[in-house]
mmCIF file of C-alpha atoms in Angstrom:
data_model
loop_
_atom_site.group_PDB
_atom_site.id
_atom_site.type_symbol
_atom_site.label_atom_id
_atom_site.label_comp_id
_atom_site.label_asym_id
_atom_site.label_seq_id
_atom_site.Cartn_x
_atom_site.Cartn_y
_atom_site.Cartn_z
ATOM 1 C CA MET A 1 -109.388 2.858 -30.002
ATOM 2 C CA ALA A 2 -106.901 1.151 -28.223
ATOM 3 C CA GLU A 3 -107.924 -2.641 -27.227
ATOM 4 C CA MET A 4 -109.833 -2.646 -24.271
ATOM 5 C CA TRP A 5 -108.731 -4.692 -21.671
ATOM 6 C CA LYS A 6 -110.560 -8.046 -20.796
ATOM 7 C CA ILE A 7 -110.709 -10.766 -17.475
ATOM 8 C CA SER A 8 -110.373 -14.259 -17.535
ATOM 9 C CA GLU A 9 -110.637 -16.853 -16.189
ATOM 10 C CA ILE A 10 -109.417 -19.682 -17.243
ATOM 11 C CA LEU A 11 -105.776 -20.193 -15.602
ATOM 12 C CA ALA A 12 -107.930 -19.820 -12.298
ATOM 13 C CA GLU A 13 -107.822 -21.989 -9.114
ATOM 14 C CA LYS A 14 -111.598 -22.381 -8.584
ATOM 15 C CA ASN A 15 -110.889 -24.585 -5.562
ATOM 16 C CA ARG A 16 -109.003 -21.316 -3.325
ATOM 17 C CA PHE A 17 -111.649 -19.381 -4.267
ATOM 18 C CA LYS A 18 -114.476 -21.812 -2.570
ATOM 19 C CA ALA A 19 -112.860 -21.779 0.019
ATOM 20 C CA PHE A 20 -110.861 -18.689 0.610
ATOM 21 C CA ASP A 21 -115.416 -17.438 -0.110
ATOM 22 C CA LYS A 22 -116.515 -19.523 2.726
ATOM 23 C CA LYS A 23 -113.747 -18.120 5.016
ATOM 24 C CA HIS A 24 -113.824 -14.702 3.915
ATOM 25 C CA PRO A 25 -116.285 -13.318 2.338
ATOM 26 C CA ARG A 26 -116.098 -9.873 3.050
ATOM 27 C CA GLU A 27 -111.975 -10.173 1.193
ATOM 28 C CA LEU A 28 -113.232 -12.308 -1.095
ATOM 29 C CA ALA A 29 -115.537 -9.385 -3.058
ATOM 30 C CA ALA A 30 -113.119 -5.958 -2.267
ATOM 31 C CA CYS A 31 -110.508 -7.762 -4.309
ATOM 32 C CA PHE A 32 -112.692 -8.713 -6.649
ATOM 33 C CA SER A 33 -114.440 -5.193 -6.430
ATOM 34 C CA ASN A 34 -110.866 -3.623 -6.761
ATOM 35 C CA LEU A 35 -110.506 -5.453 -9.552
ATOM 36 C CA GLY A 36 -112.983 -4.016 -11.639
ATOM 37 C CA HIS A 37 -111.142 -1.352 -10.603
ATOM 38 C CA VAL A 38 -107.659 -2.730 -12.086
ATOM 39 C CA VAL A 39 -109.398 -3.202 -15.357
ATOM 40 C CA GLU A 40 -110.757 0.726 -15.599
ATOM 41 C CA LEU A 41 -108.020 1.961 -14.752
ATOM 42 C CA LEU A 42 -106.194 -0.325 -17.195
ATOM 43 C CA ASN A 43 -109.191 0.755 -20.347
ATOM 44 C CA ARG A 44 -108.380 4.843 -19.226
ATOM 45 C CA CYS A 45 -104.507 4.437 -19.088
ATOM 46 C CA GLY A 46 -103.945 1.655 -21.468
ATOM 47 C CA ASP A 47 -100.766 0.416 -18.960
ATOM 48 C CA VAL A 48 -99.964 -1.288 -15.850
ATOM 49 C CA GLY A 49 -97.178 0.938 -15.305
ATOM 50 C CA ALA A 50 -99.145 4.521 -15.789
ATOM 51 C CA PHE A 51 -100.955 4.397 -12.550
ATOM 52 C CA GLN A 52 -100.338 3.982 -9.014
ATOM 53 C CA VAL A 53 -102.437 2.385 -6.707
ATOM 54 C CA ALA A 54 -101.479 0.698 -3.294
ATOM 55 C CA PHE A 55 -103.831 -2.079 -3.588
ATOM 56 C CA PHE A 56 -102.894 -2.982 -6.723
ATOM 57 C CA ARG A 57 -98.565 -4.492 -6.832
ATOM 58 C CA SER A 58 -96.246 -6.533 -8.595
ATOM 59 C CA GLU A 59 -95.019 -9.927 -7.522
ATOM 60 C CA GLY A 60 -92.724 -9.657 -10.880
ATOM 61 C CA GLU A 61 -93.437 -11.330 -13.855
ATOM 62 C CA ASN A 62 -96.327 -9.856 -14.951
ATOM 63 C CA VAL A 63 -98.042 -11.621 -11.353
ATOM 64 C CA TYR A 64 -99.723 -8.852 -9.465
ATOM 65 C CA ARG A 65 -101.184 -8.628 -6.210
ATOM 66 C CA ILE A 66 -105.031 -7.105 -5.539
ATOM 67 C CA GLY A 67 -105.129 -6.316 -1.969
ATOM 68 C CA GLN A 68 -108.392 -5.615 -0.272
ATOM 69 C CA THR A 69 -109.920 -2.199 0.750
ATOM 70 C CA GLY A 70 -112.975 -0.880 2.836
ATOM 71 C CA VAL A 71 -113.705 -4.062 5.264
ATOM 72 C CA GLN A 72 -112.625 -3.528 8.882
ATOM 73 C CA HIS A 73 -111.002 -6.075 10.208
ATOM 74 C CA ALA A 74 -110.161 -7.710 7.038
ATOM 75 C CA VAL A 75 -107.481 -10.736 6.940
ATOM 76 C CA GLU A 76 -104.918 -8.944 4.582
ATOM 77 C CA THR A 77 -105.790 -10.764 1.504
ATOM 78 C CA ARG A 78 -104.202 -10.651 -2.069
ATOM 79 C CA LEU A 79 -106.015 -11.574 -5.648
ATOM 80 C CA TYR A 80 -103.269 -12.568 -7.417
ATOM 81 C CA VAL A 81 -103.770 -12.008 -11.717
ATOM 82 C CA TYR A 82 -101.161 -12.204 -14.495
ATOM 83 C CA VAL A 83 -100.951 -8.486 -16.609
ATOM 84 C CA SER A 84 -100.725 -9.969 -20.074
ATOM 85 C CA VAL A 85 -99.842 -6.858 -22.329
ATOM 86 C CA VAL A 86 -100.159 -9.012 -26.121
ATOM 87 C CA ASP A 87 -103.652 -9.889 -25.456
ATOM 88 C CA HIS A 88 -104.934 -6.991 -23.061
ATOM 89 C CA THR A 89 -106.039 -9.377 -20.954
ATOM 90 C CA VAL A 90 -105.932 -9.748 -16.541
ATOM 91 C CA TYR A 91 -105.812 -13.359 -16.221
ATOM 92 C CA VAL A 92 -107.001 -14.496 -12.295
ATOM 93 C CA LEU A 93 -104.765 -16.929 -10.935
ATOM 94 C CA THR A 94 -105.916 -17.447 -7.607
ATOM 95 C CA ILE A 95 -106.906 -15.992 -3.649
ATOM 96 C CA GLY A 96 -105.010 -16.085 -0.649
ATOM 97 C CA ASP A 97 -103.747 -14.461 2.617
ATOM 98 C CA LYS A 98 -100.641 -13.039 4.101
ATOM 99 C CA THR A 99 -99.422 -16.797 5.371
ATOM 100 C CA GLN A 100 -99.235 -18.299 2.322
ATOM 101 C CA GLN A 101 -98.134 -15.208 -0.210
ATOM 102 C CA ALA A 102 -94.595 -16.726 -0.554
ATOM 103 C CA ASP A 103 -96.230 -20.110 -1.876
ATOM 104 C CA ASP A 104 -98.939 -17.812 -3.593
ATOM 105 C CA ILE A 105 -96.378 -16.126 -5.532
ATOM 106 C CA CYS A 106 -94.511 -18.987 -6.605
ATOM 107 C CA ARG A 107 -97.009 -21.265 -8.165
ATOM 108 C CA CYS A 108 -98.848 -18.028 -10.041
ATOM 109 C CA LYS A 109 -94.830 -17.365 -11.397
ATOM 110 C CA GLU A 110 -94.602 -21.163 -12.500
ATOM 111 C CA ALA A 111 -97.814 -20.512 -14.046
ATOM 112 C CA VAL A 112 -97.376 -18.020 -16.201
ATOM 113 C CA ARG A 113 -94.233 -19.085 -17.375
ATOM 114 C CA LYS A 114 -95.945 -22.040 -18.600
ATOM 115 C CA VAL A 115 -98.574 -19.958 -20.578
ATOM 116 C CA GLU A 116 -95.366 -17.251 -21.641
ATOM 117 C CA LYS A 117 -93.835 -20.253 -22.842
ATOM 118 C CA ARG A 118 -97.001 -21.884 -24.960
ATOM 119 C CA ARG A 119 -97.374 -18.673 -27.015
ATOM 120 C CA ASN A 120 -93.703 -18.536 -27.728
ATOM 121 C CA GLN A 121 -94.057 -21.727 -29.110
ATOM 122 C CA MET B 1 -106.316 -19.216 -26.204
ATOM 123 C CA SER B 2 -109.880 -18.338 -24.806
ATOM 124 C CA LYS B 3 -111.612 -15.664 -22.435
ATOM 125 C CA LYS B 4 -115.027 -14.416 -22.586
ATOM 126 C CA SER B 5 -115.235 -10.457 -21.252
ATOM 127 C CA MET B 6 -117.446 -10.672 -17.804
ATOM 128 C CA THR B 7 -117.801 -8.134 -15.337
ATOM 129 C CA THR B 8 -115.712 -8.740 -11.560
ATOM 130 C CA ALA B 9 -119.138 -9.516 -9.580
ATOM 131 C CA THR B 10 -119.797 -12.303 -11.722
ATOM 132 C CA LEU B 11 -116.603 -13.519 -12.383
ATOM 133 C CA ALA B 12 -116.781 -13.717 -8.264
ATOM 134 C CA ALA B 13 -119.989 -15.766 -8.284
ATOM 135 C CA SER B 14 -118.376 -18.091 -11.125
ATOM 136 C CA LEU B 15 -114.764 -18.871 -9.533
ATOM 137 C CA THR B 16 -116.740 -19.494 -5.806
ATOM 138 C CA GLY B 17 -120.037 -21.179 -7.038
ATOM 139 C CA ASN B 18 -121.625 -18.441 -4.803
ATOM 140 C CA PRO B 19 -124.100 -15.936 -6.417
ATOM 141 C CA GLU B 20 -123.971 -14.322 -3.181
ATOM 142 C CA ALA B 21 -120.380 -13.245 -4.415
ATOM 143 C CA ALA B 22 -121.306 -11.352 -7.177
ATOM 144 C CA LYS B 23 -124.060 -8.982 -4.557
ATOM 145 C CA ARG B 24 -120.790 -9.048 -2.198
ATOM 146 C CA VAL B 25 -119.335 -7.272 -5.126
ATOM 147 C CA ALA B 26 -121.766 -5.170 -5.591
ATOM 148 C CA ARG B 27 -122.075 -3.651 -2.493
ATOM 149 C CA HIS B 28 -118.653 -2.439 -2.094
ATOM 150 C CA GLN B 29 -118.610 -1.463 -5.618
ATOM 151 C CA ALA B 30 -121.183 1.008 -4.244
ATOM 152 C CA GLU B 31 -120.001 1.536 -0.772
ATOM 153 C CA THR B 32 -116.576 3.403 -1.951
ATOM 154 C CA ARG B 33 -118.351 4.901 -5.332
ATOM 155 C CA PHE B 34 -116.410 8.198 -3.968
ATOM 156 C CA VAL B 35 -112.778 7.039 -2.961
ATOM 157 C CA ARG B 36 -112.840 5.807 -6.579
ATOM 158 C CA THR B 37 -113.725 8.826 -8.127
ATOM 159 C CA LEU B 38 -110.831 10.322 -5.959
ATOM 160 C CA ILE B 39 -108.668 8.097 -6.730
ATOM 161 C CA ASP B 40 -109.553 7.997 -10.697
ATOM 162 C CA MET B 41 -108.865 12.231 -10.312
ATOM 163 C CA ARG B 42 -105.577 11.647 -8.584
ATOM 164 C CA VAL B 43 -104.510 8.523 -11.676
ATOM 165 C CA ALA B 44 -105.890 11.183 -14.495
ATOM 166 C CA ARG B 45 -103.578 13.972 -13.117
ATOM 167 C CA LYS B 46 -100.435 11.424 -13.294
ATOM 168 C CA LEU B 47 -99.867 11.637 -9.360
ATOM 169 C CA SER B 48 -98.976 8.949 -7.084
ATOM 170 C CA GLN B 49 -100.022 8.551 -3.727
ATOM 171 C CA ARG B 50 -96.627 10.065 -2.803
ATOM 172 C CA GLU B 51 -96.572 12.609 -4.328
ATOM 173 C CA LEU B 52 -100.420 14.076 -3.636
ATOM 174 C CA ALA B 53 -99.379 12.997 0.020
ATOM 175 C CA LYS B 54 -96.713 15.769 -0.299
ATOM 176 C CA ASN B 55 -98.816 18.382 -1.233
ATOM 177 C CA MET B 56 -101.580 17.939 0.732
ATOM 178 C CA SER B 57 -98.703 18.114 3.532
ATOM 179 C CA VAL B 58 -99.787 14.883 4.968
ATOM 180 C CA SER B 59 -98.038 11.120 4.887
ATOM 181 C CA PRO B 60 -98.095 8.956 2.883
ATOM 182 C CA SER B 61 -99.473 6.798 4.358
ATOM 183 C CA LYS B 62 -102.710 8.959 5.446
ATOM 184 C CA VAL B 63 -102.706 9.028 1.416
ATOM 185 C CA CYS B 64 -102.766 5.615 1.768
ATOM 186 C CA ARG B 65 -105.593 5.224 4.015
ATOM 187 C CA LEU B 66 -107.993 7.379 3.433
ATOM 188 C CA GLU B 67 -108.038 5.451 -0.754
ATOM 189 C CA ALA B 68 -108.523 2.279 1.037
ATOM 190 C CA SER B 69 -111.513 3.862 2.968
ATOM 191 C CA ARG B 70 -115.084 2.853 1.991
ATOM 192 C CA ASP B 71 -116.905 6.482 1.144
ATOM 193 C CA GLU B 72 -118.882 6.421 4.655
ATOM 194 C CA ASP B 73 -116.032 6.389 6.827
ATOM 195 C CA LEU B 74 -114.187 9.128 5.079
ATOM 196 C CA ASN B 75 -113.574 12.711 6.379
ATOM 197 C CA LEU B 76 -115.187 15.383 5.061
ATOM 198 C CA GLY B 77 -111.464 17.774 5.905
ATOM 199 C CA ASP B 78 -109.025 15.124 4.105
ATOM 200 C CA VAL B 79 -111.621 15.033 1.221
ATOM 201 C CA PHE B 80 -111.516 18.974 1.020
ATOM 202 C CA LEU B 81 -107.352 18.967 2.011
ATOM 203 C CA TYR B 82 -107.124 15.912 -1.215
ATOM 204 C CA LEU B 83 -109.526 18.149 -3.742
ATOM 205 C CA LYS B 84 -107.037 21.618 -3.276
ATOM 206 C CA ALA B 85 -104.221 19.020 -3.270
ATOM 207 C CA LEU B 86 -105.499 18.200 -7.305
ATOM 208 C CA GLY B 87 -106.109 21.383 -7.321
ATOM 209 C CA MET B 88 -109.773 20.951 -7.327
ATOM 210 C CA THR B 89 -112.985 22.501 -5.469
ATOM 211 C CA MET B 90 -116.416 20.439 -4.283
ATOM 212 C CA SER B 91 -119.367 21.485 -5.324
ATOM 213 C CA VAL B 92 -121.336 19.975 -2.139
ATOM 214 C CA ILE B 93 -125.886 19.896 -2.383
ATOM 215 C CA PHE B 94 -127.856 19.467 0.054
ATOM 216 C CA ASP B 95 -131.189 17.876 -1.398
ATOM 217 C CA ASP B 96 -133.942 17.223 0.787
ATOM 218 C CA PRO B 97 -136.139 13.926 -0.733
ATOM 219 C CA THR B 98 -139.058 15.063 1.745
ATOM 220 C CA LEU B 99 -139.013 18.842 -0.207
ATOM 221 C CA PRO B 100 -141.648 19.544 -2.577
ATOM 222 C CA ALA B 101 -140.376 18.915 -6.451
ATOM 223 C CA ALA B 102 -140.953 22.450 -6.801
ATOM 224 C CA ASP B 103 -138.242 23.662 -4.593
ATOM 225 C CA ARG B 104 -135.919 21.044 -5.488
ATOM 226 C CA ILE B 105 -136.532 21.926 -9.352
ATOM 227 C CA LYS B 106 -135.692 25.823 -8.062
ATOM 228 C CA HIS B 107 -132.378 24.546 -6.732
ATOM 229 C CA HIS B 108 -131.536 23.316 -8.955
ATOM 230 C CA VAL B 109 -131.865 25.799 -11.560
ATOM 231 C CA PHE B 110 -130.576 28.709 -9.464
ATOM 232 C CA ALA B 111 -126.871 26.084 -9.588
ATOM 233 C CA VAL B 112 -127.660 26.018 -13.432
ATOM 234 C CA HIS B 113 -127.460 29.959 -13.014
ATOM 235 C CA ASP B 114 -124.537 30.464 -10.867
ATOM 236 C CA GLN B 115 -122.916 28.345 -12.985
ATOM 237 C CA LEU B 116 -124.138 30.130 -16.048
ATOM 238 C CA GLU B 117 -122.712 33.745 -14.621
ATOM 239 C CA GLN B 118 -119.063 32.100 -13.998
ATOM 240 C CA LEU B 119 -119.503 31.710 -17.367
ATOM 241 C CA GLN B 120 -120.344 34.832 -18.045
ATOM 242 C CA LYS B 121 -118.085 37.035 -16.427
ATOM 243 C CA LEU B 122 -115.201 34.432 -17.917
ATOM 244 C CA ALA B 123 -116.691 35.718 -21.740
ATOM 245 C CA CYS B 124 -117.023 38.977 -20.444
ATOM 246 C CA GLN B 125 -112.812 38.885 -19.124
ATOM 247 C CA ILE B 126 -112.078 37.513 -23.239
ATOM 248 C CA GLY B 127 -113.735 40.108 -24.729
ATOM 249 C CA GLY B 128 -116.154 39.545 -27.780
ATOM 250 C CA GLU B 129 -113.448 38.379 -30.575
ATOM 251 C CA ASP B 130 -112.308 35.442 -29.323
ATOM 252 C CA ALA B 131 -112.310 31.921 -30.211
ATOM 253 C CA ILE B 132 -113.302 30.983 -27.068
ATOM 254 C CA SER B 133 -115.944 33.356 -26.421
ATOM 255 C CA ASP B 134 -117.784 32.564 -29.420
ATOM 256 C CA LYS B 135 -117.459 29.241 -28.170
ATOM 257 C CA ILE B 136 -119.363 30.201 -25.086
ATOM 258 C CA LYS B 137 -121.988 32.045 -26.882
ATOM 259 C CA GLN B 138 -122.399 28.639 -29.015
ATOM 260 C CA PHE B 139 -122.428 26.910 -25.635
ATOM 261 C CA TYR B 140 -125.657 29.819 -24.631
ATOM 262 C CA GLY B 141 -127.647 28.440 -27.335
ATOM 263 C CA GLU B 142 -127.063 24.776 -26.606
ATOM 264 C CA VAL B 143 -128.382 25.174 -22.970
ATOM 265 C CA LEU B 144 -131.100 26.682 -23.337
ATOM 266 C CA PHE B 145 -131.944 24.564 -27.043
ATOM 267 C CA ASN B 146 -131.174 21.233 -24.839
ATOM 268 C CA PHE B 147 -133.511 23.288 -21.116
ATOM 269 C CA VAL B 148 -136.759 23.700 -23.853
ATOM 270 C CA LEU B 149 -136.505 20.315 -25.194
ATOM 271 C CA ARG B 150 -135.968 18.753 -22.024
ATOM 272 C CA LEU B 151 -138.591 20.934 -20.543
ATOM 273 C CA GLY B 152 -141.277 20.581 -23.802
ATOM 274 C CA ASP B 153 -140.970 16.891 -23.112
ATOM 275 C CA SER B 154 -142.226 16.628 -19.221
ATOM 276 C CA TYR B 155 -144.791 18.985 -20.059
ATOM 277 C CA ALA B 156 -145.894 17.389 -23.189
ATOM 278 C CA LYS B 157 -146.579 14.335 -19.999
ATOM 279 C CA LEU B 158 -148.934 16.219 -18.156
ATOM 280 C CA PRO B 159 -152.524 15.213 -18.101
ATOM 281 C CA SER B 160 -154.158 17.821 -20.264
ATOM 282 C CA VAL B 161 -151.845 19.749 -22.274
ATOM 283 C CA THR B 162 -151.021 21.230 -25.560
ATOM 284 C CA PRO B 163 -147.228 19.686 -25.904
ATOM 285 C CA ILE B 164 -144.850 23.522 -26.911
ATOM 286 C CA ARG B 165 -143.661 23.777 -30.363
ATOM 287 C CA LEU B 166 -140.465 23.687 -30.586
ATOM 288 C CA ASP B 167 -139.304 24.386 -34.218
ATOM 289 C CA GLY B 168 -142.869 24.749 -35.570
ATOM 290 C CA ALA B 169 -142.988 21.259 -36.894
ATOM 291 C CA ASP B 170 -145.714 18.436 -36.282
ATOM 292 C CA VAL B 171 -145.209 17.562 -32.460
ATOM 293 C CA PRO B 172 -145.722 13.718 -31.910
ATOM 294 C CA SER B 173 -147.600 12.711 -28.840
ATOM 295 C CA LYS B 174 -144.427 11.056 -27.831
ATOM 296 C CA GLY B 175 -141.990 12.883 -25.772
ATOM 297 C CA SER B 176 -139.032 10.837 -26.496
ATOM 298 C CA ALA B 177 -140.173 10.943 -30.090
ATOM 299 C CA HIS B 178 -140.465 14.507 -30.903
ATOM 300 C CA ARG B 179 -136.568 14.994 -29.525
ATOM 301 C CA LYS B 180 -134.682 12.330 -31.583
ATOM 302 C CA ASN B 181 -136.567 14.982 -34.433
ATOM 303 C CA ALA B 182 -135.466 17.867 -32.490
ATOM 304 C CA ASP B 183 -131.717 16.115 -31.447
ATOM 305 C CA LYS B 184 -131.107 15.903 -35.365
ATOM 306 C CA HIS B 185 -132.543 19.440 -36.360
ATOM 307 C CA PHE B 186 -130.162 20.442 -33.845
ATOM 308 C CA SER B 187 -127.567 18.756 -34.949
ATOM 309 C CA ALA B 188 -127.607 20.669 -38.778
ATOM 310 C CA ALA B 189 -128.801 23.952 -37.307
ATOM 311 C CA ASN B 190 -125.374 23.784 -35.000
ATOM 312 C CA VAL B 191 -126.461 26.442 -32.669
#
């Protein structure tokens, strides 16, 4: 039986989540709901490349963004995750809106590089 | 690296420090359940949004919008088209909770009967000697058994009744325990 995918918060920027929840609670909830769906699809399909959904996009270097859906007049929101095939874990990284996305992606990739470097040592 | 398994609702509450976040995630999941099922069926058929849009003769952005909707915002015509493009049909059950329970049960019994009739037609088309036909016959036995089992279960819980005996064994007073025994018997007999 294939190993089930897990979710981990150990790499998450908690302060960002707290601040974002105060400003955009509906969008944050939608992103986490979609994260759940992504994990279900990973468990069903086994691999991140085996399915395509619009709210789940690669940003490169195993960093993916999960968008909000089903929220009227929503602020475009991105929940960033690191999909690690090594330990079948989706690490939640940070959350932000479209205006911050360039900085967010850079920071997420840096965090993932550090993790993968530590893992390879 | 330590990690733990958790639901996304509890994760949202944990990261925001706000229990309300968990409720909002659960609400969003409830509001998009049907849409998720549609996406799951598309993914199961290994179709991209673009391929499905082509099958539907609509633009990919329409499929994208549909899959980003809440259930209550879906258009019935779009859903039919989506399912047709997946090679599926949709059965709708109109359930009126104000109707008497007897009427609602009858409705479901007739629906099951319709399905059994379709299966019977398939068996007749295949003929009697095929392995599929054997499986269908076996399935009829299973349906009957499971139906009688559950009917007996509910019947036994009615006030002042003698429980229905299915296999000649002593019938325990609790329906669920009886079902457990009967399930064992069912597996062994391989009806």
